[in-house]
Coordinates of C-alpha atoms and ligand atoms in Angstrom, one line a residue:
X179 CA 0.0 0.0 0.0
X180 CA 1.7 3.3 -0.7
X181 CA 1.8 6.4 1.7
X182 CA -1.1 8.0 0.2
X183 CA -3.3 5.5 0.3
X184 CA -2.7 5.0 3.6
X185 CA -2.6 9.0 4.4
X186 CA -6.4 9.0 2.9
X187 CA -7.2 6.4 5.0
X188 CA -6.0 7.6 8.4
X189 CA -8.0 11.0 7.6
X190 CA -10.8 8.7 7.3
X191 CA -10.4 6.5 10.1
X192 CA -9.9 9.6 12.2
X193 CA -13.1 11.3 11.2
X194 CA -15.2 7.9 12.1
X195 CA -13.3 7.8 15.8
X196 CA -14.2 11.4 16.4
X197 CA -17.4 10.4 15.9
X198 CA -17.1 7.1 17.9
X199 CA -15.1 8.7 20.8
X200 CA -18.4 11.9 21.1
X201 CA -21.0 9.0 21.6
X202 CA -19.0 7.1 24.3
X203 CA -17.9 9.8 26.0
X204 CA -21.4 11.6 26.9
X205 CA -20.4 12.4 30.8
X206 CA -16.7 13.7 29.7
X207 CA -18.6 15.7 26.7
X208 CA -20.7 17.3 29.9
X209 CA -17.6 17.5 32.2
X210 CA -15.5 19.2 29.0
X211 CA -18.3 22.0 28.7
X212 CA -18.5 22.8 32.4
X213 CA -15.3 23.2 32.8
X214 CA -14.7 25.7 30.3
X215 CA -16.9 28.3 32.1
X216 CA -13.5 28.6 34.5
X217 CA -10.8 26.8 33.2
X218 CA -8.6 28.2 30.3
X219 CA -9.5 25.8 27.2
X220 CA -11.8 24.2 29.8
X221 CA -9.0 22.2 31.2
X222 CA -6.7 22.2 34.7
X223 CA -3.8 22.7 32.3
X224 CA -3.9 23.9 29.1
X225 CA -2.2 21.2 27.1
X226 CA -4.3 18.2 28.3
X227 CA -6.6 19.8 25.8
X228 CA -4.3 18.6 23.0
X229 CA -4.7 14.9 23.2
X230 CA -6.3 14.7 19.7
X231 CA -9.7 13.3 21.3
X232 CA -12.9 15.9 20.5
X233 CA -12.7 16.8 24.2
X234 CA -10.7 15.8 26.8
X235 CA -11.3 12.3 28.7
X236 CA -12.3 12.5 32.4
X237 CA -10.6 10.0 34.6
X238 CA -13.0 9.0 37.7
X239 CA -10.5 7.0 39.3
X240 CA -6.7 5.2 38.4
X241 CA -5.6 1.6 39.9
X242 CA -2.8 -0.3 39.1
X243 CA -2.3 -0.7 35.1
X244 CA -5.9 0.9 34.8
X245 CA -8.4 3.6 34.7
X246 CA -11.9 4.5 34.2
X247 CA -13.6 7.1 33.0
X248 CA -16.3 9.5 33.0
X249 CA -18.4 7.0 31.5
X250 CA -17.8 4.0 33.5
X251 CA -15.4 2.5 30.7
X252 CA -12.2 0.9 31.6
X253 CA -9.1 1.3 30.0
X254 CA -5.5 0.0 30.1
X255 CA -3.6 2.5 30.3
X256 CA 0.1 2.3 28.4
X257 CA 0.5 6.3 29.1
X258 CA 0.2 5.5 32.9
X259 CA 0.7 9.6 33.4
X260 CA 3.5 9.7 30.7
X261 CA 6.3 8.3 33.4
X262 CA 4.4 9.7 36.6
X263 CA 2.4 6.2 37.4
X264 CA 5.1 4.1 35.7
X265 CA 5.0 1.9 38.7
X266 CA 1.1 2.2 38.5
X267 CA -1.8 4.1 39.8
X268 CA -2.2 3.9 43.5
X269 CA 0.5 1.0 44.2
X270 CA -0.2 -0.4 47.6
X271 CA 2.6 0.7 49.6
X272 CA 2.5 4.8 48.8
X273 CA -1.1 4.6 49.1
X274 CA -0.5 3.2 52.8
X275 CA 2.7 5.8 53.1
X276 CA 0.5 8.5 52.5
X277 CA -2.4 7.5 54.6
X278 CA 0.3 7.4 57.7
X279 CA 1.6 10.5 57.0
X280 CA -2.2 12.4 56.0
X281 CA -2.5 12.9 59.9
X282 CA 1.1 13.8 61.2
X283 CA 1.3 16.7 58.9
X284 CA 2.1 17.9 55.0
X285 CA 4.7 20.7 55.1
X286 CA 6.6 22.5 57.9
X287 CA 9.8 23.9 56.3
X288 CA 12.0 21.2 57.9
X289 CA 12.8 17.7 57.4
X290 CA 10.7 15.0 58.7
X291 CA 12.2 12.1 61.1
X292 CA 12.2 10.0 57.8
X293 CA 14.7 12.4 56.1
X294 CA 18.0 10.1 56.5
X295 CA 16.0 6.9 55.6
X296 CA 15.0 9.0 52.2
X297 CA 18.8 9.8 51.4
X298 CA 19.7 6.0 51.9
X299 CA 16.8 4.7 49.7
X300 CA 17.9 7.6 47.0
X301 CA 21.9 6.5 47.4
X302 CA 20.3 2.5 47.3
X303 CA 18.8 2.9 44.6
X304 CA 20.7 5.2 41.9
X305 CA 24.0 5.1 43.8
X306 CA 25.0 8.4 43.9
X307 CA 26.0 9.6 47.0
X308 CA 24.3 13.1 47.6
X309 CA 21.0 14.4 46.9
X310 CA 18.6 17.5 47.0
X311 CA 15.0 17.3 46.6
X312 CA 12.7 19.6 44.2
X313 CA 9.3 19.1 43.0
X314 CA 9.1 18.7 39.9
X315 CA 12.1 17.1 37.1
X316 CA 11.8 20.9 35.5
X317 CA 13.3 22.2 38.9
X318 CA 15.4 19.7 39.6
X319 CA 16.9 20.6 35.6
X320 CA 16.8 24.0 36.8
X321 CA 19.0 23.6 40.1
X322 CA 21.1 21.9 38.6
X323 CA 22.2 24.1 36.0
X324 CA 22.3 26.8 38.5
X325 CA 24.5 25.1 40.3
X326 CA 26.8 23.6 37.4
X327 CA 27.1 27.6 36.2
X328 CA 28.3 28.8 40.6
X329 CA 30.9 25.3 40.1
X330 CA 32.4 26.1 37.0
X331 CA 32.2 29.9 36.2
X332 CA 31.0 28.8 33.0
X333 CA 27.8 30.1 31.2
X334 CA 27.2 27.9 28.3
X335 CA 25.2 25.0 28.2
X336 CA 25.1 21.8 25.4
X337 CA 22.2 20.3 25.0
X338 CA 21.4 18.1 22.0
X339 CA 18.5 18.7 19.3
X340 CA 15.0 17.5 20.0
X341 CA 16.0 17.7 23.5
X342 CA 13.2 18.2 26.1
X343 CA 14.1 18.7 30.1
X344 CA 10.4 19.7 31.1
X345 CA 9.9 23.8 30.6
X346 CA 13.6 24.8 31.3
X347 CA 14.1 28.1 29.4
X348 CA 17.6 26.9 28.7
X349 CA 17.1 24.1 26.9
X350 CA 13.8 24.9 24.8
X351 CA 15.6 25.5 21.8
X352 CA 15.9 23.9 18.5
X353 CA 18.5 24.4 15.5
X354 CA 18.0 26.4 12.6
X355 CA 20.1 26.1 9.6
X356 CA 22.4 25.2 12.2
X357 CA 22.0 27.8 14.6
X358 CA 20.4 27.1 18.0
X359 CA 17.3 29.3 18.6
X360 CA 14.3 30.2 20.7
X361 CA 12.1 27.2 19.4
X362 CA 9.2 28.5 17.9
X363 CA 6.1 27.6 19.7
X364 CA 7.8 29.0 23.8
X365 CA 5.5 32.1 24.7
X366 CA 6.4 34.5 26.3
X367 CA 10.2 34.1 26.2
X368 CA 12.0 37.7 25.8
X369 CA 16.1 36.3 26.2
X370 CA 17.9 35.0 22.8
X371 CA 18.1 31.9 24.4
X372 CA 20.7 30.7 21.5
X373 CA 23.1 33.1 23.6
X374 CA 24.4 30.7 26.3
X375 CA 22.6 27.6 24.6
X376 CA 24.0 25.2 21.4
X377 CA 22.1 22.4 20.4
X378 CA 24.4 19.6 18.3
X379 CA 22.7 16.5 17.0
X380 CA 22.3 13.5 19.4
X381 CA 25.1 10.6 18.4
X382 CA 27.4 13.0 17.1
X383 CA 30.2 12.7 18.9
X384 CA 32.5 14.9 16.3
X385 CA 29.9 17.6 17.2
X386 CA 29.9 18.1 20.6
X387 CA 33.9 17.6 21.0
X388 CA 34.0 21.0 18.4
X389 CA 31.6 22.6 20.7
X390 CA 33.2 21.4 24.2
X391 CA 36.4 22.4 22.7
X392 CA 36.2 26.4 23.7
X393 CA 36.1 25.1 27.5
X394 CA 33.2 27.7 27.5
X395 CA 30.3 25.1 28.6
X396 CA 29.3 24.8 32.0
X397 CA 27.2 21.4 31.2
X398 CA 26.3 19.3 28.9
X399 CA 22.5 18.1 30.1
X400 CA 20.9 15.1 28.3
X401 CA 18.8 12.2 28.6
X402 CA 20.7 8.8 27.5
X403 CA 18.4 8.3 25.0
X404 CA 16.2 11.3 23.6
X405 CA 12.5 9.9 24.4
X406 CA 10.4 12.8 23.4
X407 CA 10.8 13.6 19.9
X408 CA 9.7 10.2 19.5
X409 CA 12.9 7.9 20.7
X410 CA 16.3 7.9 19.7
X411 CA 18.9 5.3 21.3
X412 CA 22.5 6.3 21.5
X413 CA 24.8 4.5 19.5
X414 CA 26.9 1.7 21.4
X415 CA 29.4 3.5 24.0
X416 CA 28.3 7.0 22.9
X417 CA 27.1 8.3 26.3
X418 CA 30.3 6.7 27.9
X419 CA 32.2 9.0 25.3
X420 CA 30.1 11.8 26.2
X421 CA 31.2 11.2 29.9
X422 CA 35.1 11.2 28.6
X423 CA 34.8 14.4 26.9
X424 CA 33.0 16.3 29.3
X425 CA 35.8 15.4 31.7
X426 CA 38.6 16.2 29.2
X427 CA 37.1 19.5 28.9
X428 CA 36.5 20.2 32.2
X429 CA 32.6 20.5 31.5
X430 CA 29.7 18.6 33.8
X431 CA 27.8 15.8 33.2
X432 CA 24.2 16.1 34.0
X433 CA 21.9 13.0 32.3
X434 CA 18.0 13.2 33.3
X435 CA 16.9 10.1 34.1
X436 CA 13.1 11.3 34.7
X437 CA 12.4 8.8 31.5
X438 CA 15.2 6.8 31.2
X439 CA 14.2 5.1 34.5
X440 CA 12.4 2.8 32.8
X441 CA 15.5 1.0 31.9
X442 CA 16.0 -1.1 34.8
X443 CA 16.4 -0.6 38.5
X444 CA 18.5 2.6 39.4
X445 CA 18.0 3.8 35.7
X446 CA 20.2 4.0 32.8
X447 CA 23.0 5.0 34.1
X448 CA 23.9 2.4 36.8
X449 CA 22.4 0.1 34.7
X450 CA 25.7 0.8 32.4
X451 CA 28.2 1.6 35.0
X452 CA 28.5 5.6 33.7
X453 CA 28.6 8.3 36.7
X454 CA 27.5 11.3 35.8
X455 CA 28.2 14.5 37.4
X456 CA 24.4 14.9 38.4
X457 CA 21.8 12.7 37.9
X458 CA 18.4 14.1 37.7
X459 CA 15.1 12.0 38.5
X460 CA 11.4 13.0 38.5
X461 CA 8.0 11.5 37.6
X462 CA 7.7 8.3 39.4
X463 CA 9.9 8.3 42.7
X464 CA 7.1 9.5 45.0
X465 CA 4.4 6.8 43.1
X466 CA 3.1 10.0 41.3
X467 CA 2.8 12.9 44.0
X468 CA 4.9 15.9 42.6
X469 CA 8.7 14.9 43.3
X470 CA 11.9 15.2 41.8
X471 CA 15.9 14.9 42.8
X472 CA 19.5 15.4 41.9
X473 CA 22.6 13.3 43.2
X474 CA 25.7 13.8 42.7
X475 CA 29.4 12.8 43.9
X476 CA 30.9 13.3 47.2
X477 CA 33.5 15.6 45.3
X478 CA 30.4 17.8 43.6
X479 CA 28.9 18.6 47.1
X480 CA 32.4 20.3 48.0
X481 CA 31.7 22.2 45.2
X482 CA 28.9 22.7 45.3
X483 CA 29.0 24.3 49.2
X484 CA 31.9 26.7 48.3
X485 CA 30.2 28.1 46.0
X486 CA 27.3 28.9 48.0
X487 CA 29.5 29.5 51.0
X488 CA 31.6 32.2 48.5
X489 CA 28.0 33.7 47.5
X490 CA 27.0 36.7 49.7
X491 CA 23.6 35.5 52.2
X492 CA 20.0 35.5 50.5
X493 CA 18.6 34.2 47.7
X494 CA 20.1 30.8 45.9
X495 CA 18.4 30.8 43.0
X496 CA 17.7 27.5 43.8
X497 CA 14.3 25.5 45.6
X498 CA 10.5 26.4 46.1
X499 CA 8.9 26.1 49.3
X500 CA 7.1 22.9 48.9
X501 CA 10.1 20.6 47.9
X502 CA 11.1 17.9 50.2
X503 CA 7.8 18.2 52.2
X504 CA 7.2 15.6 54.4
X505 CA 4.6 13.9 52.4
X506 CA 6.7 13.8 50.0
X507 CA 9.3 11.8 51.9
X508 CA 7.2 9.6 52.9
X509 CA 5.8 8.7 48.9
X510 CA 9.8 9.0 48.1
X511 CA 10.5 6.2 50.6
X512 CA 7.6 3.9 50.3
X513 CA 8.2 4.2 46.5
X514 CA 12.2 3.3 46.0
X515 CA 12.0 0.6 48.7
X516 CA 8.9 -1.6 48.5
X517 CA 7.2 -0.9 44.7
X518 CA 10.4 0.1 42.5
X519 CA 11.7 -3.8 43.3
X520 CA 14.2 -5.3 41.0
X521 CA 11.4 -7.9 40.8
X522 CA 8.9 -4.9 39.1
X523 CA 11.5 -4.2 36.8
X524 CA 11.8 -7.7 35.5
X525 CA 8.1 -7.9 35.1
X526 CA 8.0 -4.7 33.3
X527 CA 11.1 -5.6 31.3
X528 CA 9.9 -9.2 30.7
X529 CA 6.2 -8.3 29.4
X530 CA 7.6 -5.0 27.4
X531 CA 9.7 -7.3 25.3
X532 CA 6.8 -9.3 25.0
X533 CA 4.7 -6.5 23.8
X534 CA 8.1 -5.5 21.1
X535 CA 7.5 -8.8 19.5
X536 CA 4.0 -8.6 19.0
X537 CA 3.7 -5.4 17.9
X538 CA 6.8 -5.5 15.3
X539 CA 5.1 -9.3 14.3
X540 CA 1.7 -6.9 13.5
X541 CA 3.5 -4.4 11.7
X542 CA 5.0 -6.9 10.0
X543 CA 1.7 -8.8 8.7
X544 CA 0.8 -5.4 7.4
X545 CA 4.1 -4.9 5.4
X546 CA 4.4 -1.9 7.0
X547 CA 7.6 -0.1 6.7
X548 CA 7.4 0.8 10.8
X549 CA 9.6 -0.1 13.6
X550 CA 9.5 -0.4 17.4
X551 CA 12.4 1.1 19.7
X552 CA 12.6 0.2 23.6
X553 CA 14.2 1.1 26.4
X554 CA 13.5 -1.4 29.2
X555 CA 9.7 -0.5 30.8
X556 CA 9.2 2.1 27.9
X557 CA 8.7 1.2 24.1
X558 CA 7.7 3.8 21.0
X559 CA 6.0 3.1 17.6
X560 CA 8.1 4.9 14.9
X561 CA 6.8 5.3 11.4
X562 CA 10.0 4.6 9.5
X563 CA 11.5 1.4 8.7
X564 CA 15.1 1.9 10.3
X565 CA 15.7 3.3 13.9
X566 CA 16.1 7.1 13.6
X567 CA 19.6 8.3 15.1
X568 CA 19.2 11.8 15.6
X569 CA 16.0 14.1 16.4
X570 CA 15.9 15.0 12.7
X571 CA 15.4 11.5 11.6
X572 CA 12.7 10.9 14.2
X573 CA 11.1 13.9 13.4
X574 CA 11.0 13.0 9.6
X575 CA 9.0 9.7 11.0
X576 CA 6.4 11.7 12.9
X577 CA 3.1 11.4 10.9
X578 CA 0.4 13.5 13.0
X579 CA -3.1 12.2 10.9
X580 CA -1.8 8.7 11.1
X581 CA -0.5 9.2 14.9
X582 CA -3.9 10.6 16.1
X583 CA -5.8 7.6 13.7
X584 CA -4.4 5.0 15.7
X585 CA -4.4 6.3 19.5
X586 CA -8.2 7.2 19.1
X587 CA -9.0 4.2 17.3
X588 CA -7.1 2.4 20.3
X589 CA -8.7 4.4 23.0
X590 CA -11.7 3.9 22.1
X591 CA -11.8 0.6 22.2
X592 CA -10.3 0.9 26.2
X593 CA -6.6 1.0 25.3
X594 CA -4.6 4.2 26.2
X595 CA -1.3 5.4 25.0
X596 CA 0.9 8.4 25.5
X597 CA -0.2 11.7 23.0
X598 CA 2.1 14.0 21.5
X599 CA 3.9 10.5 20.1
X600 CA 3.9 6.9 20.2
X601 CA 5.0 6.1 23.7
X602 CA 4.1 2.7 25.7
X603 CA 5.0 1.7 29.3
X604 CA 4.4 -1.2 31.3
X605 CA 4.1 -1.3 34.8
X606 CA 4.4 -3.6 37.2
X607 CA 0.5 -4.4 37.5
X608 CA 0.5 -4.8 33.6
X609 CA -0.6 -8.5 32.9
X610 CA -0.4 -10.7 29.9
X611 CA -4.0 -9.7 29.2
X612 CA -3.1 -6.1 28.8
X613 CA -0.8 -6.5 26.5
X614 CA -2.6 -9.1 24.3
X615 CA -5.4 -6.6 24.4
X616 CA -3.1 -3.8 22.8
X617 CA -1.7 -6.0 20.1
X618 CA -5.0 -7.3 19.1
X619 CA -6.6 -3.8 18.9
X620 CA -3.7 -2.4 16.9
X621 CA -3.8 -5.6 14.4
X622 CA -7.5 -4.5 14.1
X623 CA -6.3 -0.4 13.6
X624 CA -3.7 -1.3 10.8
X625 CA -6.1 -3.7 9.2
X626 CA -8.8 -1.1 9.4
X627 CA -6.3 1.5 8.4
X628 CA -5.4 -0.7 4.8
X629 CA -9.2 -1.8 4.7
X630 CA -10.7 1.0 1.7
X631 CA -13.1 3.2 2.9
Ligands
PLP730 C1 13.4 13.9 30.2 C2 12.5 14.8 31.0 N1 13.0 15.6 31.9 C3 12.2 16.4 32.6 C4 10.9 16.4 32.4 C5 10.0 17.4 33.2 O1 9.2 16.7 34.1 P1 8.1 17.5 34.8 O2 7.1 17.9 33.8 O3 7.5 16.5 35.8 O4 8.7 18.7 35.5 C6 10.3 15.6 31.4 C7 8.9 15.7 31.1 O5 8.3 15.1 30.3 C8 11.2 14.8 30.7 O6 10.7 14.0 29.7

C-alpha cells in the first residue's frame, strides 16, 4: 500500500473515531463543557486539551495498570501519566505511606524524622552519594544548571536537538540552519536563548567535542536516549564518550533520568556503570505525587558548598517552598523501597519485550515499513522502517493524521497510549491480558487502516 493510500485512510479512520469517541464519552462531553466556564481551554492545564480526542477524557479513578472514565469505561492505560504512574496508579505501599503521613502533617519547612532513611533509599537505589530534593524534574533541571554555572564559572550549556528537560528556558531550543534558537512555539520568552545555549545532534560525537572544545560550557544536560521527539537510542558506547569528553574539557555531566528510568532498576545510568556529574530524576519516585531529585558525587557537594558558601547571604536561586515536604518523603521512601523492586522491573522488562515482538510481528503482517524502539519498561511506535539516530530522523517519522488515527482508534476501544507521540509503558500491575489486548486492537487499527473506505 503506498503512503497516500494510507494517508487518505488515516483521515478517514480519524473522522469515524471522532465520531465514535463523542457518543461514548457523553459524561466527559458534559464534564469538557462545564469546565470551560472557569478553566482556560476548559481544562486544569492547558495542554491536556491537545490529546487529539474531540474533548478531553475525564478519569473518575486510576488503579494499578488501569483507569476509568467518566463513562464508566475501563481502559489499560500504556501512558500510565506519561512516566508519573510508571509503577502504577495507587501502588499499595505509597497509598499506605500516605495515609500514615495524611495525619502527622504535609509541610513544615523542615525535614521530617524520615529524612536520613530517604537519602539512603535515593543512594540505594541510583547510587550516587548526595541528593537534593525539588518538586518537579523541571526544577530539579533547573538547580542543577544553577549550580553547574556557581561550580564552574562557565555560562554555556550543550544540550542536543529535539531535547526536552520539562519547561527549562535553557534548553527549549531547536536548530535552525544550524543555529540554536528560541524554538518557535515558547511564549512568552523575551532572552535569545541561542546566547548561552548550542544544540548539536544527538550521536554526534564529532559535534559536541567542536563545541566542548572552547572550554566555554558549564554542562552538557541530556537524557541517554532522547525519548520525546519520538525515541532515539545512543549509538553503542556514545554516552560513555560523552562522559570522557565532558571530563577532558573540564565541563559537567548532568543526564536526566526522569524517562530513562524505565530502563531497569537505578535507571540508565547504573544500569551501564556511567557516573555522571548529576543525575536528575522526576516522575515516578514518590508513586506520582509531585517529586523530583539530583545526586551527585561526594567531590560535587564540595563544590557545590563553596560556592554557595563564596556567595554573599539571601537568595540561591535554587528551591520552592514545597520541595522535600514531608509527604513527600514519605511517597519517596515507600516508592524506592517496596514498589520500584528489581522484581517490578523484570516484570516490566519481561512483558515490554513481550509486547516488542507482537507489535513489530503486527506491523509486519501489514508490510508496514514501521519499527519499534525500547528502552526497558518504555517502548515507542516509529513510522519509519530503520531506527532514527538523531532528532531530525525521528522527526522526519512523525506522521500527525496517522498518529492521532491509531491512538483514538485504540482508545476507544479501552486501550490508552501516550499523546504527542507513540510512547508505551508497562508497569508492574500490567498483565499478559493487557498487552494481548493492545496488540490485538492495533492488528484490528492497521487492518482497518489498509481496509478501503
Ligand atoms: C526527560 C525529561 N526531563 C524532565 C521532564 C520534566 O518533568 P516535569 O514535567 O514533571 O517537570 C520531562 C517531562 O516530560 C522529561 O521528559
Amino acid at each position: 500500500m503506498n503512503s497516500q493510500t494510507l494517508a487518505c485512510n488515516a483521515e478517514q479512520l480519524l473522522a469515524n473515531e471522532r465520531e465514535r469517541y463523542q457518543q461514548l464519552h457523553p459524561n466527559s462531553m458534559a464534564l469538557a463543557a462545564s469546565a470551560q466556564q472557569h478553566f482556560l481551554y476548559g481544562v486544569p492545564m492547558h495542554w491536556m486539551n491537545d490529546w487529539g480526542t474531540p474533548a478531553p477524557l475525564f478519569v473518575s479513578h486510576a488503579q494499578g495498570a488501569h483507569f476509568t472514565c467518566a463513562d464508566n469505561i475501563d481502559y489499560t492505560d500504556f501512558c500510565l501519566g506519561d512516566t508519573g504512574a510508571m509503577f502504577g496508579h495507587c501502588p499499595a505501599a505509597v497509598a499506605q505511606a500516605i495515609a500514615n503521613q495524611a495525619n502527622k502533617g504535609y509541610t513544615a519547612m523542615l525535614p521530617s524524622t524520615l529524612a536520613p532513611d530517604v537519602g539512603n533509599a535515593l543512594t540505594a537505589f541510583f547510587g550516587l552519594p548526595y541528593w537534593q530534593l525539588a518538586t518537579t524534574a523541571t526544577d530539579a533541571n533547573r538547580f542543577v544548571l544553577r549550580w553547574a554555572r556557581a561550580v564552574t564559572q562557565r555560562r554555556k550549556l550543550l544540550v542536543f536537538d529535539g531535547c526536552y528537560h520539562g519547561t527549562v528556558d535553557d534548553t527549549m531550543v531547536d536548530v535552525v540552519d544550524e543555529k540554536t534558537e528560541n524554538r518557535a512555539s515558547l511564549l512568552g520568552q523575551v532572552h535569545s536563548l541561542g546566547l548561552y545555549t548550542v544544540a548539536v545532534p544527538f550521536n554526534d560525537l564529532d559535534a559536541v567535542e567542536q563545541a566542548l572544545v572552547s572550554g566555554e560550557f558549564a554542562a552538557l544536560l541530556t537524557e541517554p536516549a532522547l525519548t520525546n521527539c519520538g525515541m532515539v537510542l545512543p549509538n553503542d558506547g556514545f554516552i560513555e564518550s560523552l562522559r570522557a569528553l565532558c571530563t577532558k574539557y573540564g565541563t559537567l555531566l548532568i543526564l536526566d533520568e526522569t524517562h530513562t528510568i524505565s530502563t531497569a532498576h537505578g535507571g540508565w545510568a547504573k544500569a551501564n556503570k556511567v557516573t555522571p556529574d548529576f543525575l536528575v530524576v522526576g516522575k515516578p519516585i514518590a508513586g506520582g505525587l509531585p517529586a523530583a531529585a539530583y545526586g551527585f558525587s561526594a567531590k560535587m557537594a564540595a563544590r557545590m558548598q563553596s560556592a554557595k558558601d563564596a556567595a554573599p547571604a539571601g537568595h540561591s536561586g535554587i528551591g520552592t517552598t514545597l520541595s522535600g515536604n514531608m509527604m513527600t518523603l514519605a511517597a519517596i521512601h515507600a516508592t524506592l523501597t517496596q514498589v520500584a523492586t528489581e522484581s517490578a522491573y523484570q516484570h516490566m522488562r519481561n512483558l515490554a519485550s513481550t509486547l516488542e515482538v507482537a507489535l513489530m510481528k503486527t506491523i509486519q503482517a501489514h508490510d508496514l515499513p514501521w519499527q519499534i524502539s525500547r528502552m526497558g519498561a518504555r517502548l515507542e511506535l516509529q513510522f519509519c522502517e530503520k531506527a532514527p539516530n538523531n532528532a531530525a530522523q525521528a522527526r522526519a517519522a512523525q506522521n500527525e493524521t496517522l498518529e492521532s488515527a491509531i491512538h483514538l482508534y485504540l482508545l476507544n476501544r479501552g486501550v490508552l497510549l501516550t499523546p504527542f507521540h507513540n510512547m508505551m509503558l508497562v508497569c508492574p500491575s500490567t498483565t499478559q491480558a493487557d498487552v494481548t489486548k493492545l496488540a490485538n486492537t492495533f492488528n484490528d487499527c492497521l487492518s482497518k487502516l489498509k481496509a478501503t473506505y
